[in-house]
Coordinates of C-alpha atoms in Angstrom, one line a residue:
M160 CA -0.2 -0.1 0.0
Q161 CA 1.3 3.1 -0.9
A162 CA 3.2 5.0 1.6
I163 CA 2.1 8.5 3.4
I164 CA 2.6 11.8 2.4
S165 CA 5.3 13.8 3.3
K166 CA 4.5 17.0 5.8
T167 CA 6.9 18.2 3.3
R168 CA 5.0 17.5 -0.4
A169 CA 1.8 18.5 1.2
L170 CA 2.9 21.6 2.7
F171 CA 4.0 22.6 -1.0
I172 CA 0.8 21.3 -2.5
S173 CA -2.1 23.4 -0.3
L174 CA 0.6 26.6 -0.4
P175 CA -1.6 28.2 -3.2
N176 CA -4.6 27.9 -0.5
F177 CA -3.1 30.7 1.0
G178 CA -3.9 33.5 -1.7
Q179 CA -6.6 31.8 -3.4
D180 CA -8.6 32.6 0.4
L181 CA -7.3 35.1 0.2
L182 CA -8.9 35.9 -2.9
R183 CA -12.5 35.2 -0.9
G184 CA -12.3 36.8 1.5
P185 CA -14.2 40.2 0.3
S186 CA -15.8 38.8 -2.7
G187 CA -17.8 35.0 -0.8
T188 CA -19.6 37.4 1.9
I189 CA -18.1 42.2 2.0
I190 CA -18.1 43.3 -1.9
Q191 CA -21.9 43.0 -2.7
G192 CA -22.1 45.1 0.9
I193 CA -19.7 47.7 0.0
Y194 CA -21.6 48.3 -3.8
A195 CA -25.1 48.7 -1.4
V196 CA -23.5 50.9 0.8
N197 CA -20.6 52.7 -1.3
F198 CA -22.1 53.1 -4.5
G199 CA -25.9 52.4 -4.4
L200 CA -26.7 49.6 -5.5
D201 CA -30.4 48.4 -4.9
L202 CA -30.6 45.2 -3.3
A203 CA -32.7 43.5 -5.7
T204 CA -29.9 43.8 -8.9
I205 CA -27.3 42.1 -6.6
G206 CA -28.9 39.2 -5.7
T207 CA -29.7 38.9 -9.4
I208 CA -25.9 39.7 -10.5
L209 CA -24.5 37.0 -7.8
L210 CA -27.7 34.8 -8.8
L211 CA -26.8 34.6 -12.4
T212 CA -22.5 35.0 -11.5
K213 CA -23.0 31.7 -9.3
I214 CA -24.9 29.9 -11.8
F215 CA -22.4 31.1 -14.7
D216 CA -19.6 29.2 -12.1
A217 CA -21.6 26.2 -11.1
F218 CA -22.9 24.8 -14.5
T219 CA -18.7 25.8 -15.4
D220 CA -17.6 23.5 -13.3
P221 CA -18.5 20.7 -14.7
V222 CA -17.9 21.4 -18.2
V223 CA -14.1 22.1 -16.6
G224 CA -13.3 19.6 -14.0
M225 CA -15.0 16.8 -17.1
F226 CA -11.6 18.9 -19.5
S227 CA -9.3 18.4 -17.3
D228 CA -9.9 15.1 -16.7
R229 CA -9.0 14.3 -19.7
Y230 CA -6.6 16.4 -20.2
Y231 CA -5.4 14.6 -17.3
H232 CA -6.3 11.3 -19.8
A233 CA -4.5 11.9 -22.2
Y234 CA -1.2 13.7 -21.2
G235 CA -0.8 13.2 -17.6
T236 CA -0.9 16.6 -15.5
R237 CA -3.1 19.1 -14.3
K238 CA -1.0 21.7 -13.6
P239 CA -1.2 24.1 -16.5
W240 CA -4.7 24.9 -15.6
L241 CA -4.1 26.5 -12.9
V242 CA -1.5 28.1 -14.4
I243 CA -4.3 30.2 -16.5
G244 CA -7.1 29.9 -14.0
T245 CA -4.8 32.1 -11.9
L246 CA -3.6 34.5 -14.0
L247 CA -7.8 34.6 -15.8
S248 CA -8.7 35.2 -11.7
I249 CA -6.4 37.5 -10.7
L250 CA -7.5 40.2 -13.7
G251 CA -11.1 39.6 -12.2
M252 CA -10.2 40.7 -9.3
W253 CA -8.8 43.8 -9.8
L254 CA -12.3 45.0 -11.8
L255 CA -14.2 44.0 -9.0
F256 CA -12.3 44.8 -5.9
T257 CA -11.1 48.9 -8.0
P258 CA -14.4 50.1 -9.3
S259 CA -14.2 53.8 -10.0
V260 CA -17.1 55.8 -8.3
G261 CA -20.7 55.7 -10.6
V262 CA -20.3 52.3 -11.3
S263 CA -22.2 50.6 -12.4
A264 CA -24.8 47.0 -12.3
A265 CA -23.2 45.9 -15.8
Y266 CA -19.7 46.2 -14.5
F267 CA -20.1 44.5 -11.1
L268 CA -21.5 41.8 -13.4
F269 CA -19.3 42.1 -16.2
S270 CA -16.0 41.2 -13.0
Y271 CA -18.2 39.2 -10.9
L272 CA -18.6 36.8 -14.2
L273 CA -14.2 36.8 -15.5
M274 CA -13.1 36.3 -11.6
Y275 CA -15.3 33.5 -12.0
L276 CA -14.6 31.9 -14.8
G277 CA -10.4 32.3 -13.4
W278 CA -11.4 30.8 -10.3
T279 CA -12.7 27.9 -11.6
L280 CA -10.1 27.7 -14.4
A281 CA -8.1 26.5 -11.3
E282 CA -10.1 25.4 -7.9
I283 CA -11.4 22.2 -10.0
P284 CA -7.9 20.8 -11.3
Y285 CA -5.8 22.3 -8.3
A286 CA -8.5 19.9 -5.9
A287 CA -8.1 16.5 -8.0
W288 CA -4.7 17.2 -8.4
K289 CA -4.4 17.6 -4.4
A290 CA -6.3 13.9 -4.3
E291 CA -4.3 12.5 -6.9
V292 CA -0.4 13.1 -5.8
N293 CA -1.4 10.1 -2.6
H294 CA -4.0 7.9 -2.5
H295 CA -3.4 7.0 1.5
Y296 CA -6.6 7.4 3.4
D297 CA -4.7 9.2 6.6
S298 CA -2.6 11.6 3.2
R299 CA -6.0 13.1 2.3
T300 CA -6.5 13.8 5.7
R301 CA -2.7 15.3 6.1
V302 CA -3.4 17.4 3.0
A303 CA -6.9 17.9 3.8
A304 CA -5.3 19.5 7.6
M305 CA -2.0 21.5 5.5
D306 CA -4.5 22.4 3.0
S307 CA -7.5 24.4 5.3
F308 CA -4.2 25.7 7.6
F309 CA -3.2 28.2 4.5
G310 CA -7.0 29.1 3.2
F311 CA -7.8 29.9 6.4
L312 CA -4.0 31.5 6.8
G313 CA -5.6 33.2 3.6
T314 CA -8.5 34.8 5.5
L315 CA -6.9 35.9 8.7
S316 CA -4.7 37.2 6.6
F317 CA -7.8 39.6 5.2
S318 CA -9.6 40.4 8.7
L319 CA -6.2 41.4 9.5
I320 CA -5.8 44.2 6.3
P321 CA -7.8 46.6 8.1
I322 CA -6.1 47.0 11.2
T323 CA -2.7 47.1 9.0
M324 CA -4.1 49.4 7.1
V325 CA -4.9 52.0 11.0
G326 CA -1.6 50.2 12.0
L327 CA -0.1 52.0 9.0
G328 CA -1.6 54.6 9.0
M329 CA -4.2 54.4 5.5
S330 CA -7.0 54.4 7.4
E331 CA -8.6 56.0 10.1
K332 CA -11.1 53.4 11.3
V333 CA -10.6 49.4 11.6
E334 CA -13.5 48.5 9.3
Y335 CA -13.7 47.0 5.9
S336 CA -14.8 49.0 3.6
I337 CA -13.0 50.1 -0.9
E338 CA -9.8 50.6 0.8
S339 CA -9.1 47.5 2.8
V340 CA -9.9 45.1 -0.1
H341 CA -8.2 47.5 -3.1
F342 CA -5.4 46.6 -0.6
T343 CA -6.3 42.8 -0.7
A344 CA -5.7 42.7 -4.1
W345 CA -2.1 44.0 -4.2
V346 CA -1.6 41.4 -1.6
V347 CA -3.0 39.1 -3.8
T348 CA -1.0 39.8 -6.7
L349 CA 2.3 39.9 -5.1
I350 CA 1.6 36.8 -3.6
L351 CA -0.4 34.1 -5.4
P352 CA 1.6 32.9 -8.5
V353 CA 4.9 32.3 -6.4
M354 CA 2.7 29.9 -4.6
V355 CA 1.1 28.4 -7.4
G356 CA 5.1 28.2 -8.9
L357 CA 6.4 26.5 -6.0
A358 CA 3.7 24.5 -5.7
L359 CA 4.1 23.7 -9.2
W360 CA 8.0 23.5 -8.5
K361 CA 7.9 20.9 -5.8
V362 CA 5.5 18.5 -6.8
P363 CA 5.0 15.6 -8.9
D364 CA 1.7 15.0 -10.8
G365 CA -0.9 12.8 -9.8
V366 CA 0.5 9.1 -9.8
P367 CA -3.1 6.6 -10.4
L368 CA -3.4 3.5 -9.5
Q369 CA -4.4 1.4 -13.1
Q370 CA -3.7 2.0 -16.4
E371 CA -5.3 5.2 -16.8
R372 CA -7.4 5.7 -20.2
R373 CA -9.6 8.8 -22.1
T374 CA -13.2 8.7 -20.7
S375 CA -15.9 9.9 -22.7
L376 CA -18.1 12.9 -21.5
K377 CA -21.0 10.2 -21.5
E378 CA -19.3 8.3 -18.9
N379 CA -17.9 11.5 -17.3
L380 CA -22.1 11.6 -16.4
S381 CA -22.4 8.0 -15.7
A382 CA -19.5 8.2 -13.3
V383 CA -21.0 10.8 -10.9
L384 CA -24.8 10.3 -11.3
Q385 CA -23.7 6.3 -10.8
A386 CA -21.4 7.0 -7.6
K387 CA -23.7 6.3 -4.1
P388 CA -21.0 9.0 -2.3
V389 CA -21.3 12.2 -4.9
F390 CA -24.9 12.1 -4.2
Y391 CA -24.7 12.0 -0.7
F392 CA -22.4 14.9 -1.0
M393 CA -24.5 17.0 -3.4
V394 CA -27.1 16.1 -1.3
I395 CA -25.4 17.9 2.2
Y396 CA -23.7 20.3 -0.9
F397 CA -26.8 21.5 -1.9
L398 CA -29.2 22.0 1.8
S399 CA -25.7 23.8 3.3
G400 CA -26.0 26.2 0.3
L401 CA -28.8 27.5 1.0
A402 CA -27.8 28.2 4.1
M403 CA -24.2 29.3 3.2
G404 CA -25.3 31.4 0.1
M405 CA -28.3 33.3 2.5
T406 CA -26.0 33.7 5.4
G407 CA -23.1 35.1 2.8
A408 CA -25.5 37.8 0.8
V409 CA -26.5 39.2 4.2
N410 CA -23.6 38.6 6.5
Y411 CA -22.1 42.7 6.2
L412 CA -25.7 43.9 6.5
Y413 CA -26.3 42.3 9.9
L414 CA -23.5 42.8 11.5
V415 CA -22.4 46.4 10.2
R416 CA -25.8 47.9 9.2
Y417 CA -27.7 46.1 11.7
A418 CA -26.6 45.1 15.2
H419 CA -23.7 48.1 14.3
A420 CA -20.8 45.8 14.5
S421 CA -18.1 46.8 12.1
E422 CA -15.2 46.6 15.1
L423 CA -16.7 44.0 15.8
V424 CA -16.3 42.2 13.2
V425 CA -13.2 42.8 11.8
Y426 CA -11.4 41.5 15.2
S427 CA -14.5 38.1 15.7
S428 CA -13.6 37.2 12.2
T429 CA -9.5 37.4 13.6
W430 CA -10.6 36.2 16.5
G431 CA -12.7 32.8 15.1
L432 CA -9.8 32.8 12.1
F433 CA -6.8 31.7 14.3
V434 CA -8.7 28.9 16.7
V435 CA -9.7 27.9 13.3
I436 CA -6.1 27.2 12.2
V437 CA -4.3 26.7 15.7
A438 CA -7.1 24.1 16.0
I439 CA -6.3 22.4 12.7
P440 CA -3.9 20.0 13.9
L441 CA -6.7 18.3 17.1
G442 CA -9.4 17.9 13.7
A443 CA -6.7 16.5 11.9
W444 CA -6.2 14.1 14.8
L445 CA -9.6 13.5 15.6
C446 CA -10.5 12.1 11.1
R447 CA -8.3 9.9 12.2
V448 CA -9.2 8.7 15.1
V449 CA -13.4 8.9 14.8
G450 CA -14.1 8.7 11.5
K451 CA -14.2 11.6 8.8
H452 CA -17.9 12.0 8.5
R453 CA -18.1 11.4 12.0
V454 CA -16.3 14.9 12.9
W455 CA -17.9 16.3 10.1
A456 CA -21.8 15.8 11.7
F457 CA -20.7 16.5 15.6
S458 CA -19.1 20.0 14.0
L459 CA -22.4 21.2 12.1
V460 CA -24.5 20.5 15.4
V461 CA -22.1 22.9 17.4
V462 CA -22.2 25.1 14.3
V463 CA -26.3 25.9 14.1
L464 CA -26.2 26.0 18.2
G465 CA -23.4 29.4 17.4
V466 CA -25.9 30.6 14.5
V467 CA -28.5 30.8 16.9
I468 CA -27.0 31.5 20.2
K469 CA -25.9 34.2 18.2
D470 CA -29.1 36.1 17.4
F471 CA -30.7 35.4 21.3
L472 CA -26.8 37.9 21.8
V473 CA -28.4 41.5 19.6
D474 CA -30.7 43.5 21.6
H475 CA -33.5 43.5 19.0
S476 CA -36.1 45.7 20.9
L477 CA -35.0 48.8 18.8
P478 CA -35.3 47.9 15.3
D479 CA -32.6 51.0 14.2
A480 CA -30.6 50.6 17.1
A481 CA -30.1 47.1 18.0
H482 CA -26.7 45.6 19.6
F483 CA -25.4 42.6 21.1
K484 CA -25.3 42.8 24.6
V485 CA -22.6 41.2 26.2
N486 CA -19.2 42.3 25.7
N487 CA -16.8 42.5 22.8
L488 CA -14.5 40.3 25.0
L489 CA -17.2 37.2 25.8
M490 CA -18.5 37.8 22.1
L491 CA -15.2 36.4 20.8
F492 CA -14.3 33.6 23.6
I493 CA -17.8 32.8 22.3
M494 CA -17.5 33.2 19.2
G495 CA -14.6 30.9 18.4
I496 CA -15.9 27.9 19.9
P497 CA -18.7 27.1 16.3
A498 CA -14.9 28.5 15.1
I499 CA -12.7 25.2 15.8
M500 CA -15.7 23.1 14.6
V501 CA -15.1 24.7 11.1
S502 CA -12.6 23.6 11.8
F503 CA -13.1 20.3 12.2
Y504 CA -15.0 19.5 9.6
T505 CA -13.7 21.7 6.6
V506 CA -10.1 19.0 7.7
A507 CA -12.9 16.6 7.7
V508 CA -14.5 17.2 4.4
S509 CA -11.4 18.2 1.7
G510 CA -10.8 14.7 3.6
L511 CA -13.4 13.0 1.8
Q512 CA -13.5 14.7 -1.2
G513 CA -10.6 13.3 -2.1
D514 CA -11.6 9.2 -1.5
L515 CA -13.8 10.2 -4.1
T516 CA -11.0 9.4 -6.9
D517 CA -10.3 6.1 -5.6
Y518 CA -14.5 5.1 -6.1
G519 CA -13.9 6.0 -9.5
Q520 CA -11.6 4.0 -10.1
W521 CA -12.4 0.9 -8.0
K522 CA -16.2 1.0 -9.5
F523 CA -15.9 2.9 -13.1
R524 CA -11.5 1.7 -13.8
S525 CA -11.0 5.7 -14.2
N526 CA -10.4 9.2 -11.9
F527 CA -13.1 11.0 -11.7
S528 CA -11.8 13.4 -9.5
G529 CA -12.3 16.4 -11.2
S530 CA -16.0 15.4 -12.8
Y531 CA -16.6 14.5 -8.5
L532 CA -15.3 17.6 -7.7
S533 CA -17.2 20.0 -10.3
F534 CA -20.9 18.0 -10.2
M535 CA -20.6 18.3 -6.4
L536 CA -19.2 22.6 -6.4
L537 CA -22.4 22.5 -9.1
M538 CA -25.0 21.9 -7.1
N539 CA -23.3 24.3 -3.8
K540 CA -23.3 26.6 -5.4
I541 CA -26.8 27.0 -7.6
A542 CA -28.2 26.5 -3.8
A543 CA -26.2 29.3 -2.9
A544 CA -26.2 31.5 -5.7
F545 CA -30.4 31.3 -4.9
G546 CA -29.6 30.9 -1.4
A547 CA -28.6 35.3 -1.6
F548 CA -31.3 35.6 -4.4
L549 CA -33.9 35.1 -1.6
A550 CA -32.2 36.2 0.7
L551 CA -31.6 40.2 -0.9
N552 CA -35.2 40.0 -2.7
A553 CA -37.1 38.9 0.2
L554 CA -35.2 41.7 1.5
Q555 CA -36.0 44.4 -0.5
L556 CA -39.3 43.2 -0.6
S557 CA -40.2 43.9 3.5
G558 CA -38.5 47.0 2.7
F559 CA -35.3 47.1 4.0
D560 CA -33.1 49.7 2.8
A561 CA -28.9 48.7 3.1
K562 CA -27.6 52.7 2.3
S563 CA -26.7 54.2 5.8
G564 CA -28.7 57.2 7.4
V565 CA -32.2 55.8 6.4
E566 CA -34.1 54.7 9.0
I567 CA -34.8 50.5 9.1
T568 CA -38.1 49.1 9.6
L569 CA -39.5 46.2 12.0
S570 CA -40.2 44.3 9.2
G571 CA -36.8 44.9 7.0
A572 CA -35.4 43.5 10.6
W573 CA -37.8 39.8 10.3
C574 CA -36.7 39.1 7.4
L575 CA -32.8 40.3 8.5
R576 CA -32.8 37.8 11.1
L577 CA -34.7 34.7 8.7
T578 CA -31.9 34.9 6.0
F579 CA -29.0 35.5 9.1
T580 CA -29.6 33.0 11.4
W581 CA -32.7 30.8 11.6
I582 CA -33.9 30.0 7.3
P583 CA -29.6 28.8 7.8
A584 CA -29.7 27.4 11.0
L585 CA -32.8 25.1 10.1
L586 CA -31.1 23.9 6.5
L587 CA -27.9 22.5 8.1
I588 CA -30.3 20.8 10.5
L589 CA -31.3 18.5 7.6
T590 CA -27.8 17.9 6.9
I591 CA -26.3 16.3 9.8
P592 CA -28.2 12.8 9.2
L593 CA -27.0 12.5 5.8
V594 CA -23.1 13.5 6.8
F595 CA -24.1 11.2 9.9
Y596 CA -24.9 7.8 7.3
Y597 CA -22.7 9.0 4.6
P598 CA -22.0 5.3 2.9
L599 CA -17.6 5.6 1.5
T600 CA -17.0 4.8 5.6
R601 CA -12.9 4.1 6.7
E602 CA -13.7 0.7 6.4
K603 CA -15.2 1.3 3.2
H604 CA -12.5 2.9 1.7
L605 CA -10.3 0.5 3.0
V606 CA -11.6 -2.0 1.0
L607 CA -11.7 -1.0 -1.7
L608 CA -8.4 0.6 -1.6
K609 CA -7.1 -3.5 -1.4
A610 CA -10.0 -5.0 -4.5
L611 CA -7.6 -1.9 -6.7
E612 CA -4.4 -2.7 -6.0
R613 CA -5.6 -7.1 -6.2
R614 CA -6.8 -5.5 -9.4
S615 CA -3.4 -3.6 -10.5
R616 CA -1.7 -7.4 -10.0
R617 CA -3.4 -8.9 -11.9
E618 CA -3.4 -6.7 -15.1
A619 CA 0.3 -6.9 -14.4
A620 CA 0.1 -10.4 -14.5
T621 CA -1.8 -9.8 -17.3
V622 CA 0.8 -8.0 -18.7
V623 CA 3.3 -9.8 -18.5
I624 CA 2.2 -13.3 -19.8
D625 CA 0.4 -11.1 -23.0
D626 CA 4.1 -10.1 -23.9
A627 CA 5.6 -13.4 -23.3
R628 CA 2.9 -14.4 -26.0
H629 CA 4.1 -11.6 -27.9
T630 CA 0.2 -10.6 -28.6
S631 CA -1.4 -7.3 -27.9
L632 CA -3.0 -6.1 -25.1
P633 CA -7.2 -6.1 -25.4
A634 CA -9.6 -3.2 -26.1
A635 CA -10.1 -0.4 -22.5
A636 CA -12.3 -2.2 -20.0
P637 CA -16.4 -0.7 -20.6
I638 CA -18.3 0.9 -17.5
V639 CA -18.6 -1.7 -14.6
R640 CA -19.1 -2.5 -11.1
E641 CA -16.8 -4.6 -9.4
P642 CA -19.3 -8.0 -8.2
E643 CA -17.6 -8.7 -5.2
Y644 CA -18.0 -5.7 -3.4
S645 CA -20.0 -3.7 -5.5
S646 CA -22.6 -4.9 -2.3
R647 CA -20.8 -2.2 -0.2
L648 CA -21.4 0.8 -1.8

């Protein structure tokens, strides 16, 4: 069986995630609020643009995933995709993060689409490469932990930018603003290409467990639709995507515009991300001890409790003067608990996604990791798009006005609470039993790895016999399941 991946190699292959998550920082929850508050784009327009960009991003995922798989089968590498995607996402980021006064909805839409296209071209092949570089169950956990560490470190770096700008005299107030987003663009441009270059230089291409063959688009689609663990992931991703789409779309509006906690947002996100990073080794250890899917399920339970408790800590008696009822120090402590769980489930989910590479090779005799990841992200991003669209349009209908200085109505405040806390919490509760009963456990993964090794030995023996007889190899086998193990997954 393959040896566990070295810490050095796991470090280098995870480096690009730092720059990628630094880039994602503003685009996930901040930029839409900035365009609404600073540039006057109404919430319904922003919601529609987010819906269109997310749908575009979602449907380009499987296309990139399938062509990335076919390119890998033909040339044995996915690295060129990462280079092209990185350069294109940086170009889109500059347009989105450095807007001029009086920007239009069309500008917002085009820059978002360009950034998402580059993002997809890099993200899908990069995730598949990380899954292919080593097939050991605990290697996936090590890479996932290192990947999560650099990803959260990148997000933490974004949260520290407002504090850094105040320290450098570039800003007078600790808050997320268009200036801090512009500063982020410079940092990403300087470091992301360097980190991508180091990963490409130090880490080889993935090595398949068996001989690869070129697959058709029909086979890729069939491999996605017939994979039971992928089905579980897609349902979970749909429900959690709706939840995260709603929360992400109104996060800035709830905490800054409604709860009047602009400084607390910066400090709490910084503290939360620090806690996440520190907790990653514990999450990796728990995944090895009790199983990745169980860690994921437990962390979701605690995250839901944390989301609900946070809403109870806000004084909602006066909608236009809402505020947290506890001091900042206690709020930081409370927010740190679900942050630990975010660390746990990020490590668990990344590792479980990597195991799907082996599942595809076992069941369909080929590597479909790019297709699996892209279709799961397709479901997640479509759900997130509709979640954001529904939340922002509901706010618009409730009478909530994002512009500063405008009074917040009671109906607007209730709608904000529902879309930020209560509906997302309910959706996450529905995912918990699905996660707990996820079918591809450690034990079943070990079974299919052994089956793959036996198959590889049989095929190697067949090649030796055929060579001895001077006969040609048989044509590539069609997609079939292993009869001996098909009942287990």
